[in-house]
Amino acid sequence: MAETIVTAAELVRQSARITALTGAGISAESGIPTFRDNNGLWRNFRAEDLATPQAFARDPKIVWEWYNWRRSLIAKAEPNPGHYALVTLEQAKPGFTLITQNVDGLHARAGSRDPLLLHGDIWTLRCTGCGDSKQDHTPDLKTLPPVCRCGAIRRPGVVWFGEGLPQDIWRRAEQAVRGADLLLVVGTSAQVYPAAGLIHLAQSSGAKVIEINAAETPVSGTVDFSLRGPSGRILPELIERDKGDSL
Ligand code: BJW
Ligand code: ZN
């Protein structure tokens, strides 16, 4: 393992155009539950039960209660060394792009400049009637579901199953992956598409792939390096091992 991380760090050092794709696992050490690990359940619901337009149409209050609970957790959380390591990498590599599936905003709070938010932002409230969008950082919304001035209810500004990803963000994500020498895949179960398809796109475009994950995933056997462990420990090691004048 020690040897593997040394070789992977060498690959990071040699790569000019690096893209990172992150998932819920990078925020786990900040105290935010992932979706598909054992701690990921909320009142016995799975993400697939709640993160859908159908669930929201059936019972907007329960879906909002889940988001409200997550908003309170996220508001209390701080970025962890994994988030900060990606900021260090961005500062060292001009060709760096960060793509995240997370809606928690912790990358931006750590200092990442322009993370591509594939699945939206939990702090955005969008009206289901007039389409108005606003930012609201109140951790614990008092009226659920929140109501717009037009009288219609608002929904979280996130992407649910069966909904398309924001087109411009997706286009930029594909472009970054196509142009990358190296893709870092951090803390994602690589089960949700089209985000997971970016890993295959990187491979078919000739990029190397390093996965950092606490557990094995469907892509672990296909990537160049699969580093097993918490990203809050592995990412700083991977990135700072050769820091100084060599990175
Ligand atoms: C650690 C760690 C530590 C823990 N350190 N690691 C192709 C094939 C099959 C299905 C589809 C397909 N293409 C599309 C689909 C359908 C669907 C889909 O993918 N379904 C699959 C589940 C089967 N996709 C969609 O519907 C997408 N839209 C779409 O395709 O539009 C086109 C279209 C439209 C209309 C009709 C047809 C097509 C939209 C997907 C939206 C996903 N939304 C959610 C909710 C977002 C809002 C919110 O946060 O509430 O996004 S679901 C949830 O999953 C969330 C996440 O971003 C996403 C991914 O999860 P992630 O981040 O990977 O988390 P986990 O929990 O799964 O994994 C955590 C990992 O961390 C684990 O591996 C741990 O081991 C690891 N870990 N601690 C490092 N300390
Ligand atoms: Zn409205």
mmCIF file of C-alpha atoms and ligand atoms in Angstrom:
data_model
loop_
_atom_site.group_PDB
_atom_site.id
_atom_site.type_symbol
_atom_site.label_atom_id
_atom_site.label_comp_id
_atom_site.label_asym_id
_atom_site.label_seq_id
_atom_site.Cartn_x
_atom_site.Cartn_y
_atom_site.Cartn_z
ATOM 1 C CA MET A 1 0.000 0.000 0.000
ATOM 2 C CA ALA A 2 2.794 2.412 0.960
ATOM 3 C CA GLU A 3 4.452 1.689 -2.372
ATOM 4 C CA THR A 4 1.174 2.106 -4.224
ATOM 5 C CA ILE A 5 0.537 5.549 -2.783
ATOM 6 C CA VAL A 6 4.108 6.611 -3.619
ATOM 7 C CA THR A 7 3.581 5.585 -7.263
ATOM 8 C CA ALA A 8 0.150 7.224 -7.357
ATOM 9 C CA ALA A 9 1.624 10.423 -5.884
ATOM 10 C CA GLU A 10 4.257 10.358 -8.624
ATOM 11 C CA LEU A 11 1.454 10.185 -11.209
ATOM 12 C CA VAL A 12 -0.213 13.204 -9.580
ATOM 13 C CA ARG A 13 3.080 15.063 -9.653
ATOM 14 C CA GLN A 14 3.632 14.307 -13.350
ATOM 15 C CA SER A 15 0.090 15.173 -14.491
ATOM 16 C CA ALA A 16 -0.620 18.694 -15.718
ATOM 17 C CA ARG A 17 -4.350 18.438 -16.372
ATOM 18 C CA ILE A 18 -6.066 16.895 -13.383
ATOM 19 C CA THR A 19 -9.816 16.597 -12.846
ATOM 20 C CA ALA A 20 -11.401 15.377 -9.614
ATOM 21 C CA LEU A 21 -14.854 13.847 -9.296
ATOM 22 C CA THR A 22 -16.125 13.746 -5.735
ATOM 23 C CA GLY A 23 -19.085 12.141 -3.993
ATOM 24 C CA ALA A 24 -20.634 11.963 -0.548
ATOM 25 C CA GLY A 25 -17.663 10.051 0.925
ATOM 26 C CA ILE A 26 -15.450 13.152 0.872
ATOM 27 C CA SER A 27 -17.841 14.856 3.298
ATOM 28 C CA ALA A 28 -18.274 11.807 5.560
ATOM 29 C CA GLU A 29 -15.411 12.898 7.797
ATOM 30 C CA SER A 30 -17.169 16.255 8.186
ATOM 31 C CA GLY A 31 -20.034 14.344 9.812
ATOM 32 C CA ILE A 32 -22.397 14.304 6.820
ATOM 33 C CA PRO A 33 -23.942 10.876 6.197
ATOM 34 C CA THR A 34 -23.426 9.324 2.774
ATOM 35 C CA PHE A 35 -26.367 7.937 0.800
ATOM 36 C CA ARG A 36 -25.557 4.258 0.492
ATOM 37 C CA ASP A 37 -23.421 3.383 3.525
ATOM 38 C CA ASN A 38 -25.058 1.959 6.660
ATOM 39 C CA ASN A 39 -25.434 5.382 8.229
ATOM 40 C CA GLY A 40 -27.085 6.733 5.077
ATOM 41 C CA LEU A 41 -30.658 5.946 5.994
ATOM 42 C CA TRP A 42 -33.062 8.535 7.337
ATOM 43 C CA ARG A 43 -36.162 7.142 9.063
ATOM 44 C CA ASN A 44 -35.728 3.929 7.019
ATOM 45 C CA PHE A 45 -35.925 5.751 3.682
ATOM 46 C CA ARG A 46 -33.278 5.265 1.010
ATOM 47 C CA ALA A 47 -32.144 8.153 -1.213
ATOM 48 C CA GLU A 48 -34.003 6.441 -4.075
ATOM 49 C CA ASP A 49 -37.250 6.784 -2.034
ATOM 50 C CA LEU A 50 -36.867 10.501 -1.388
ATOM 51 C CA ALA A 51 -34.728 12.055 -4.127
ATOM 52 C CA THR A 52 -37.378 11.799 -6.830
ATOM 53 C CA PRO A 53 -39.970 14.157 -8.316
ATOM 54 C CA GLN A 54 -42.576 11.462 -7.622
ATOM 55 C CA ALA A 55 -41.787 11.398 -3.880
ATOM 56 C CA PHE A 56 -41.999 15.186 -3.795
ATOM 57 C CA ALA A 57 -45.330 15.232 -5.634
ATOM 58 C CA ARG A 58 -46.714 12.599 -3.250
ATOM 59 C CA ASP A 59 -45.480 14.117 0.011
ATOM 60 C CA PRO A 60 -43.507 17.364 -0.272
ATOM 61 C CA LYS A 61 -43.425 17.757 3.509
ATOM 62 C CA ILE A 62 -41.568 14.503 4.182
ATOM 63 C CA VAL A 63 -39.078 15.179 1.403
ATOM 64 C CA TRP A 64 -38.532 18.671 2.809
ATOM 65 C CA GLU A 65 -38.086 17.241 6.342
ATOM 66 C CA TRP A 66 -35.229 15.103 4.999
ATOM 67 C CA TYR A 67 -33.604 18.145 3.339
ATOM 68 C CA ASN A 68 -34.158 20.243 6.453
ATOM 69 C CA TRP A 69 -32.418 17.602 8.574
ATOM 70 C CA ARG A 70 -29.501 17.524 6.139
ATOM 71 C CA ARG A 71 -29.353 21.347 5.989
ATOM 72 C CA SER A 72 -28.993 21.444 9.802
ATOM 73 C CA LEU A 73 -26.163 18.870 9.727
ATOM 74 C CA ILE A 74 -24.355 20.631 6.889
ATOM 75 C CA ALA A 75 -24.672 24.054 8.539
ATOM 76 C CA LYS A 76 -22.831 22.700 11.582
ATOM 77 C CA ALA A 77 -20.177 20.861 9.538
ATOM 78 C CA GLU A 78 -16.733 22.096 8.527
ATOM 79 C CA PRO A 79 -14.672 21.098 5.480
ATOM 80 C CA ASN A 80 -12.134 18.370 6.302
ATOM 81 C CA PRO A 81 -8.528 17.729 5.163
ATOM 82 C CA GLY A 82 -9.829 15.987 2.000
ATOM 83 C CA HIS A 83 -11.611 19.158 0.837
ATOM 84 C CA TYR A 84 -8.543 21.256 1.671
ATOM 85 C CA ALA A 85 -6.174 18.905 -0.176
ATOM 86 C CA LEU A 86 -8.156 19.509 -3.383
ATOM 87 C CA VAL A 87 -7.776 23.264 -2.871
ATOM 88 C CA THR A 88 -4.010 22.778 -2.565
ATOM 89 C CA LEU A 89 -4.031 20.763 -5.789
ATOM 90 C CA GLU A 90 -6.096 23.400 -7.613
ATOM 91 C CA GLN A 91 -3.567 26.049 -6.586
ATOM 92 C CA ALA A 92 -0.634 23.927 -7.780
ATOM 93 C CA LYS A 93 -2.118 22.826 -11.118
ATOM 94 C CA PRO A 94 -3.514 25.452 -13.512
ATOM 95 C CA GLY A 95 -5.350 22.763 -15.522
ATOM 96 C CA PHE A 96 -7.347 21.522 -12.526
ATOM 97 C CA THR A 97 -11.150 21.099 -12.550
ATOM 98 C CA LEU A 98 -13.314 19.964 -9.646
ATOM 99 C CA ILE A 99 -16.565 18.171 -10.389
ATOM 100 C CA THR A 100 -18.775 17.231 -7.460
ATOM 101 C CA GLN A 101 -22.008 15.326 -7.000
ATOM 102 C CA ASN A 102 -22.352 16.866 -3.546
ATOM 103 C CA VAL A 103 -24.896 19.562 -2.784
ATOM 104 C CA ASP A 104 -23.410 20.517 0.613
ATOM 105 C CA GLY A 105 -21.228 23.447 -0.511
ATOM 106 C CA LEU A 106 -18.218 22.243 1.523
ATOM 107 C CA HIS A 107 -15.811 22.414 -1.441
ATOM 108 C CA ALA A 108 -16.572 26.116 -1.916
ATOM 109 C CA ARG A 109 -16.329 26.719 1.825
ATOM 110 C CA ALA A 110 -12.878 25.058 1.815
ATOM 111 C CA GLY A 111 -11.799 27.486 -0.939
ATOM 112 C CA SER A 112 -12.281 25.581 -4.206
ATOM 113 C CA ARG A 113 -12.835 28.286 -6.818
ATOM 114 C CA ASP A 114 -15.448 26.989 -9.216
ATOM 115 C CA PRO A 115 -16.648 23.485 -8.407
ATOM 116 C CA LEU A 116 -18.996 22.086 -11.057
ATOM 117 C CA LEU A 117 -22.142 21.139 -9.122
ATOM 118 C CA LEU A 118 -23.588 18.219 -11.076
ATOM 119 C CA HIS A 119 -26.497 17.653 -8.680
ATOM 120 C CA GLY A 120 -27.215 21.246 -7.657
ATOM 121 C CA ASP A 121 -27.083 23.005 -4.332
ATOM 122 C CA ILE A 122 -29.020 22.298 -1.139
ATOM 123 C CA TRP A 123 -29.098 26.018 -0.250
ATOM 124 C CA THR A 124 -31.019 26.964 -3.413
ATOM 125 C CA LEU A 125 -34.811 27.021 -3.181
ATOM 126 C CA ARG A 126 -36.653 26.870 -6.492
ATOM 127 C CA CYS A 127 -40.328 27.666 -7.014
ATOM 128 C CA THR A 128 -42.333 24.853 -8.614
ATOM 129 C CA GLY A 129 -44.740 27.485 -10.022
ATOM 130 C CA CYS A 130 -42.916 30.538 -11.400
ATOM 131 C CA GLY A 131 -39.401 29.007 -11.395
ATOM 132 C CA ASP A 132 -37.930 31.732 -9.162
ATOM 133 C CA SER A 133 -34.674 30.630 -7.510
ATOM 134 C CA LYS A 134 -33.237 32.037 -4.321
ATOM 135 C CA GLN A 135 -30.429 31.244 -1.918
ATOM 136 C CA ASP A 136 -31.516 30.564 1.656
ATOM 137 C CA HIS A 137 -28.948 29.474 4.222
ATOM 138 C CA THR A 138 -31.377 29.104 7.140
ATOM 139 C CA PRO A 139 -30.314 25.730 8.542
ATOM 140 C CA ASP A 140 -33.745 24.820 9.867
ATOM 141 C CA LEU A 141 -36.605 26.111 7.728
ATOM 142 C CA LYS A 142 -39.658 26.769 9.882
ATOM 143 C CA THR A 143 -42.423 26.354 7.298
ATOM 144 C CA LEU A 144 -42.333 23.138 5.315
ATOM 145 C CA PRO A 145 -42.716 23.141 2.416
ATOM 146 C CA PRO A 146 -41.576 26.740 1.930
ATOM 147 C CA VAL A 147 -43.959 28.814 -0.205
ATOM 148 C CA CYS A 148 -43.059 31.345 -2.918
ATOM 149 C CA ARG A 149 -44.617 34.807 -3.213
ATOM 150 C CA CYS A 150 -46.577 33.488 -6.201
ATOM 151 C CA GLY A 151 -48.303 30.990 -3.882
ATOM 152 C CA ALA A 152 -46.673 27.808 -5.225
ATOM 153 C CA ILE A 153 -44.372 25.669 -3.091
ATOM 154 C CA ARG A 154 -40.611 25.716 -3.429
ATOM 155 C CA ARG A 155 -38.377 22.668 -3.860
ATOM 156 C CA PRO A 156 -34.678 22.148 -3.150
ATOM 157 C CA GLY A 157 -32.512 23.275 -6.099
ATOM 158 C CA VAL A 158 -31.041 19.809 -6.558
ATOM 159 C CA VAL A 159 -31.205 17.110 -9.239
ATOM 160 C CA TRP A 160 -33.426 14.136 -8.458
ATOM 161 C CA PHE A 161 -33.573 10.714 -10.135
ATOM 162 C CA GLY A 162 -35.137 10.965 -13.570
ATOM 163 C CA GLU A 163 -34.225 14.655 -13.918
ATOM 164 C CA GLY A 164 -31.591 15.980 -16.295
ATOM 165 C CA LEU A 165 -28.373 17.521 -14.976
ATOM 166 C CA PRO A 166 -27.775 21.261 -15.582
ATOM 167 C CA GLN A 167 -26.718 21.249 -19.240
ATOM 168 C CA ASP A 168 -23.945 23.812 -19.136
ATOM 169 C CA ILE A 169 -22.368 22.252 -16.031
ATOM 170 C CA TRP A 170 -22.545 18.807 -17.619
ATOM 171 C CA ARG A 171 -20.953 20.055 -20.829
ATOM 172 C CA ARG A 172 -18.092 21.639 -18.870
ATOM 173 C CA ALA A 173 -17.637 18.442 -16.819
ATOM 174 C CA GLU A 174 -17.394 16.284 -19.952
ATOM 175 C CA GLN A 175 -14.963 18.751 -21.511
ATOM 176 C CA ALA A 176 -12.727 18.719 -18.409
ATOM 177 C CA VAL A 177 -12.676 14.928 -18.313
ATOM 178 C CA ARG A 178 -11.967 14.626 -22.050
ATOM 179 C CA GLY A 179 -8.991 16.982 -21.666
ATOM 180 C CA ALA A 180 -7.624 15.421 -18.462
ATOM 181 C CA ASP A 181 -4.402 13.430 -18.061
ATOM 182 C CA LEU A 182 -5.600 12.175 -14.698
ATOM 183 C CA LEU A 183 -9.002 11.746 -13.029
ATOM 184 C CA LEU A 184 -9.201 11.465 -9.238
ATOM 185 C CA VAL A 185 -12.408 9.707 -8.180
ATOM 186 C CA VAL A 186 -13.041 10.411 -4.524
ATOM 187 C CA GLY A 187 -15.693 9.028 -2.158
ATOM 188 C CA THR A 188 -18.324 7.998 -4.662
ATOM 189 C CA SER A 189 -20.014 4.607 -4.977
ATOM 190 C CA ALA A 190 -19.909 5.150 -8.789
ATOM 191 C CA GLN A 191 -23.458 3.846 -9.066
ATOM 192 C CA VAL A 192 -25.347 6.963 -10.095
ATOM 193 C CA TYR A 193 -25.320 7.972 -13.742
ATOM 194 C CA PRO A 194 -24.506 10.016 -15.718
ATOM 195 C CA ALA A 195 -21.912 11.151 -13.109
ATOM 196 C CA ALA A 196 -20.330 7.667 -12.889
ATOM 197 C CA GLY A 197 -20.080 7.647 -16.690
ATOM 198 C CA LEU A 198 -17.382 10.337 -16.388
ATOM 199 C CA ILE A 199 -15.044 7.627 -15.077
ATOM 200 C CA HIS A 200 -15.586 5.542 -18.215
ATOM 201 C CA LEU A 201 -15.241 8.681 -20.358
ATOM 202 C CA ALA A 202 -11.854 9.406 -18.755
ATOM 203 C CA GLN A 203 -10.689 5.865 -19.435
ATOM 204 C CA SER A 204 -11.822 5.915 -23.052
ATOM 205 C CA SER A 205 -10.145 9.318 -23.524
ATOM 206 C CA GLY A 206 -6.807 7.884 -22.375
ATOM 207 C CA ALA A 207 -6.619 9.477 -18.904
ATOM 208 C CA LYS A 208 -5.235 7.627 -15.893
ATOM 209 C CA VAL A 209 -7.661 7.145 -13.004
ATOM 210 C CA ILE A 210 -6.910 7.074 -9.272
ATOM 211 C CA GLU A 211 -9.791 6.084 -6.997
ATOM 212 C CA ILE A 212 -9.806 7.023 -3.312
ATOM 213 C CA ASN A 213 -12.541 5.289 -1.366
ATOM 214 C CA ALA A 214 -13.115 3.683 2.024
ATOM 215 C CA ALA A 215 -14.569 0.607 0.288
ATOM 216 C CA GLU A 216 -14.456 -1.237 -3.018
ATOM 217 C CA THR A 217 -16.713 0.057 -5.801
ATOM 218 C CA PRO A 218 -17.753 -1.241 -9.225
ATOM 219 C CA VAL A 219 -14.820 0.651 -10.805
ATOM 220 C CA SER A 220 -12.108 -0.397 -8.311
ATOM 221 C CA GLY A 221 -10.916 -3.246 -10.509
ATOM 222 C CA THR A 222 -10.697 -1.149 -13.661
ATOM 223 C CA VAL A 223 -8.823 1.947 -12.468
ATOM 224 C CA ASP A 224 -5.043 2.477 -12.439
ATOM 225 C CA PHE A 225 -4.834 2.893 -8.653
ATOM 226 C CA SER A 226 -7.511 2.141 -6.089
ATOM 227 C CA LEU A 227 -6.436 3.614 -2.758
ATOM 228 C CA ARG A 228 -8.484 2.251 0.116
ATOM 229 C CA GLY A 229 -9.152 4.442 3.147
ATOM 230 C CA PRO A 230 -10.670 7.712 4.297
ATOM 231 C CA SER A 231 -10.166 10.541 1.817
ATOM 232 C CA GLY A 232 -9.390 12.936 4.686
ATOM 233 C CA ARG A 233 -6.212 10.951 5.271
ATOM 234 C CA ILE A 234 -5.362 9.653 1.776
ATOM 235 C CA LEU A 235 -5.865 12.840 -0.268
ATOM 236 C CA PRO A 236 -3.451 14.981 1.792
ATOM 237 C CA GLU A 237 -0.911 12.142 1.661
ATOM 238 C CA LEU A 238 -1.314 11.734 -2.074
ATOM 239 C CA ILE A 239 -1.089 15.421 -2.827
ATOM 240 C CA GLU A 240 1.326 16.690 -0.236
ATOM 241 C CA ARG A 241 3.807 13.833 -0.386
ATOM 242 C CA ASP A 242 5.667 15.510 -3.227
ATOM 243 C CA LYS A 243 4.666 19.085 -2.503
ATOM 244 C CA GLY A 244 7.145 21.887 -2.379
ATOM 245 C CA ASP A 245 9.010 22.653 -5.570
ATOM 246 C CA SER A 246 8.132 19.376 -7.267
ATOM 247 C CA LEU A 247 4.280 19.568 -7.464
HETATM 248 C C1 BJW B 1 -15.756 7.173 1.705
HETATM 249 C C2 BJW B 1 -15.686 7.628 3.038
HETATM 250 C C3 BJW B 1 -14.516 8.303 3.402
HETATM 251 C C4 BJW B 1 -17.569 6.669 2.767
HETATM 252 N N1 BJW B 1 -13.542 8.485 2.500
HETATM 253 N N2 BJW B 1 -14.772 7.339 0.840
HETATM 254 C C5 BJW B 1 -27.489 4.384 -16.632
HETATM 255 C C6 BJW B 1 -27.621 3.134 -16.042
HETATM 256 C C7 BJW B 1 -28.548 2.930 -15.017
HETATM 257 C C8 BJW B 1 -29.369 3.952 -14.577
HETATM 258 C C9 BJW B 1 -29.236 5.198 -15.146
HETATM 259 C C10 BJW B 1 -28.311 5.387 -16.163
HETATM 260 N N3 BJW B 1 -28.381 6.689 -16.550
HETATM 261 C C11 BJW B 1 -29.312 7.311 -15.772
HETATM 262 C C12 BJW B 1 -29.866 6.421 -14.934
HETATM 263 C C13 BJW B 1 -30.934 6.701 -13.936
HETATM 264 C C14 BJW B 1 -30.436 7.329 -12.669
HETATM 265 C C15 BJW B 1 -29.407 6.422 -12.009
HETATM 266 O O1 BJW B 1 -28.216 6.624 -12.063
HETATM 267 N N4 BJW B 1 -29.852 5.382 -11.344
HETATM 268 C C16 BJW B 1 -28.955 4.422 -10.668
HETATM 269 C C17 BJW B 1 -29.064 4.566 -9.151
HETATM 270 C C18 BJW B 1 -29.272 3.050 -11.130
HETATM 271 N N5 BJW B 1 -29.876 8.674 -12.919
HETATM 272 C C19 BJW B 1 -30.640 9.755 -13.022
HETATM 273 O O2 BJW B 1 -31.846 9.697 -12.931
HETATM 274 C C20 BJW B 1 -29.942 11.076 -13.266
HETATM 275 N N6 BJW B 1 -30.556 11.801 -14.306
HETATM 276 C C21 BJW B 1 -30.531 11.400 -15.584
HETATM 277 O O3 BJW B 1 -29.976 10.381 -15.931
HETATM 278 O O4 BJW B 1 -31.151 12.274 -16.447
HETATM 279 C C22 BJW B 1 -31.346 11.884 -17.799
HETATM 280 C C23 BJW B 1 -32.711 11.325 -17.901
HETATM 281 C C24 BJW B 1 -33.778 12.118 -17.571
HETATM 282 C C25 BJW B 1 -35.046 11.608 -17.710
HETATM 283 C C26 BJW B 1 -35.223 10.293 -18.134
HETATM 284 C C27 BJW B 1 -34.126 9.513 -18.426
HETATM 285 C C28 BJW B 1 -32.851 10.024 -18.312
HETATM 286 C C29 BJW B 1 -30.032 11.984 -12.044
HETATM 287 C C30 BJW B 1 -29.307 11.466 -10.857
HETATM 288 C C31 BJW B 1 -29.545 12.394 -9.676
HETATM 289 C C32 BJW B 1 -28.952 11.859 -8.388
HETATM 290 N N7 BJW B 1 -29.431 12.648 -7.295
HETATM 291 C C33 BJW B 1 -28.930 12.402 -5.959
HETATM 292 C C34 BJW B 1 -29.637 13.384 -5.005
HETATM 293 C C35 BJW B 1 -29.092 14.797 -5.188
HETATM 294 C C36 BJW B 1 -29.682 15.763 -4.247
HETATM 295 C C37 BJW B 1 -29.403 15.423 -2.815
HETATM 296 O O5 BJW B 1 -28.235 15.405 -2.380
HETATM 297 O O6 BJW B 1 -30.356 15.160 -2.122
HETATM 298 O O7 BJW B 1 -27.515 12.616 -5.927
HETATM 299 S S1 BJW B 1 -29.086 10.708 -5.418
HETATM 300 C C38 BJW B 1 -27.548 10.651 -4.570
HETATM 301 O O8 BJW B 1 -26.616 9.751 -5.248
HETATM 302 C C39 BJW B 1 -26.945 12.046 -4.717
HETATM 303 C C40 BJW B 1 -25.490 11.749 -4.924
HETATM 304 O O9 BJW B 1 -24.844 12.856 -5.507
HETATM 305 C C41 BJW B 1 -25.535 10.523 -5.791
HETATM 306 C C42 BJW B 1 -24.272 9.726 -5.790
HETATM 307 O O10 BJW B 1 -23.993 9.210 -4.536
HETATM 308 P P1 BJW B 1 -22.482 9.181 -4.011
HETATM 309 O O11 BJW B 1 -21.972 10.537 -3.866
HETATM 310 O O12 BJW B 1 -21.697 8.256 -4.828
HETATM 311 O O13 BJW B 1 -22.705 8.621 -2.509
HETATM 312 P P2 BJW B 1 -22.867 7.118 -2.001
HETATM 313 O O14 BJW B 1 -23.480 7.162 -0.667
HETATM 314 O O15 BJW B 1 -23.519 6.274 -3.005
HETATM 315 O O16 BJW B 1 -21.369 6.580 -1.874
HETATM 316 C C43 BJW B 1 -20.484 7.098 -0.907
HETATM 317 C C44 BJW B 1 -19.125 6.472 -1.150
HETATM 318 O O17 BJW B 1 -18.204 7.070 -0.266
HETATM 319 C C45 BJW B 1 -19.083 4.967 -0.885
HETATM 320 O O18 BJW B 1 -18.437 4.317 -1.975
HETATM 321 C C46 BJW B 1 -18.236 4.836 0.393
HETATM 322 O O19 BJW B 1 -17.447 3.658 0.419
HETATM 323 C C47 BJW B 1 -17.391 6.066 0.294
HETATM 324 N N8 BJW B 1 -16.909 6.601 1.589
HETATM 325 N N9 BJW B 1 -16.783 7.320 3.681
HETATM 326 C C48 BJW B 1 -13.639 8.025 1.252
HETATM 327 N N10 BJW B 1 -14.303 8.816 4.672
HETATM 328 ZN ZN ZN B 2 -43.154 31.255 -7.508
#
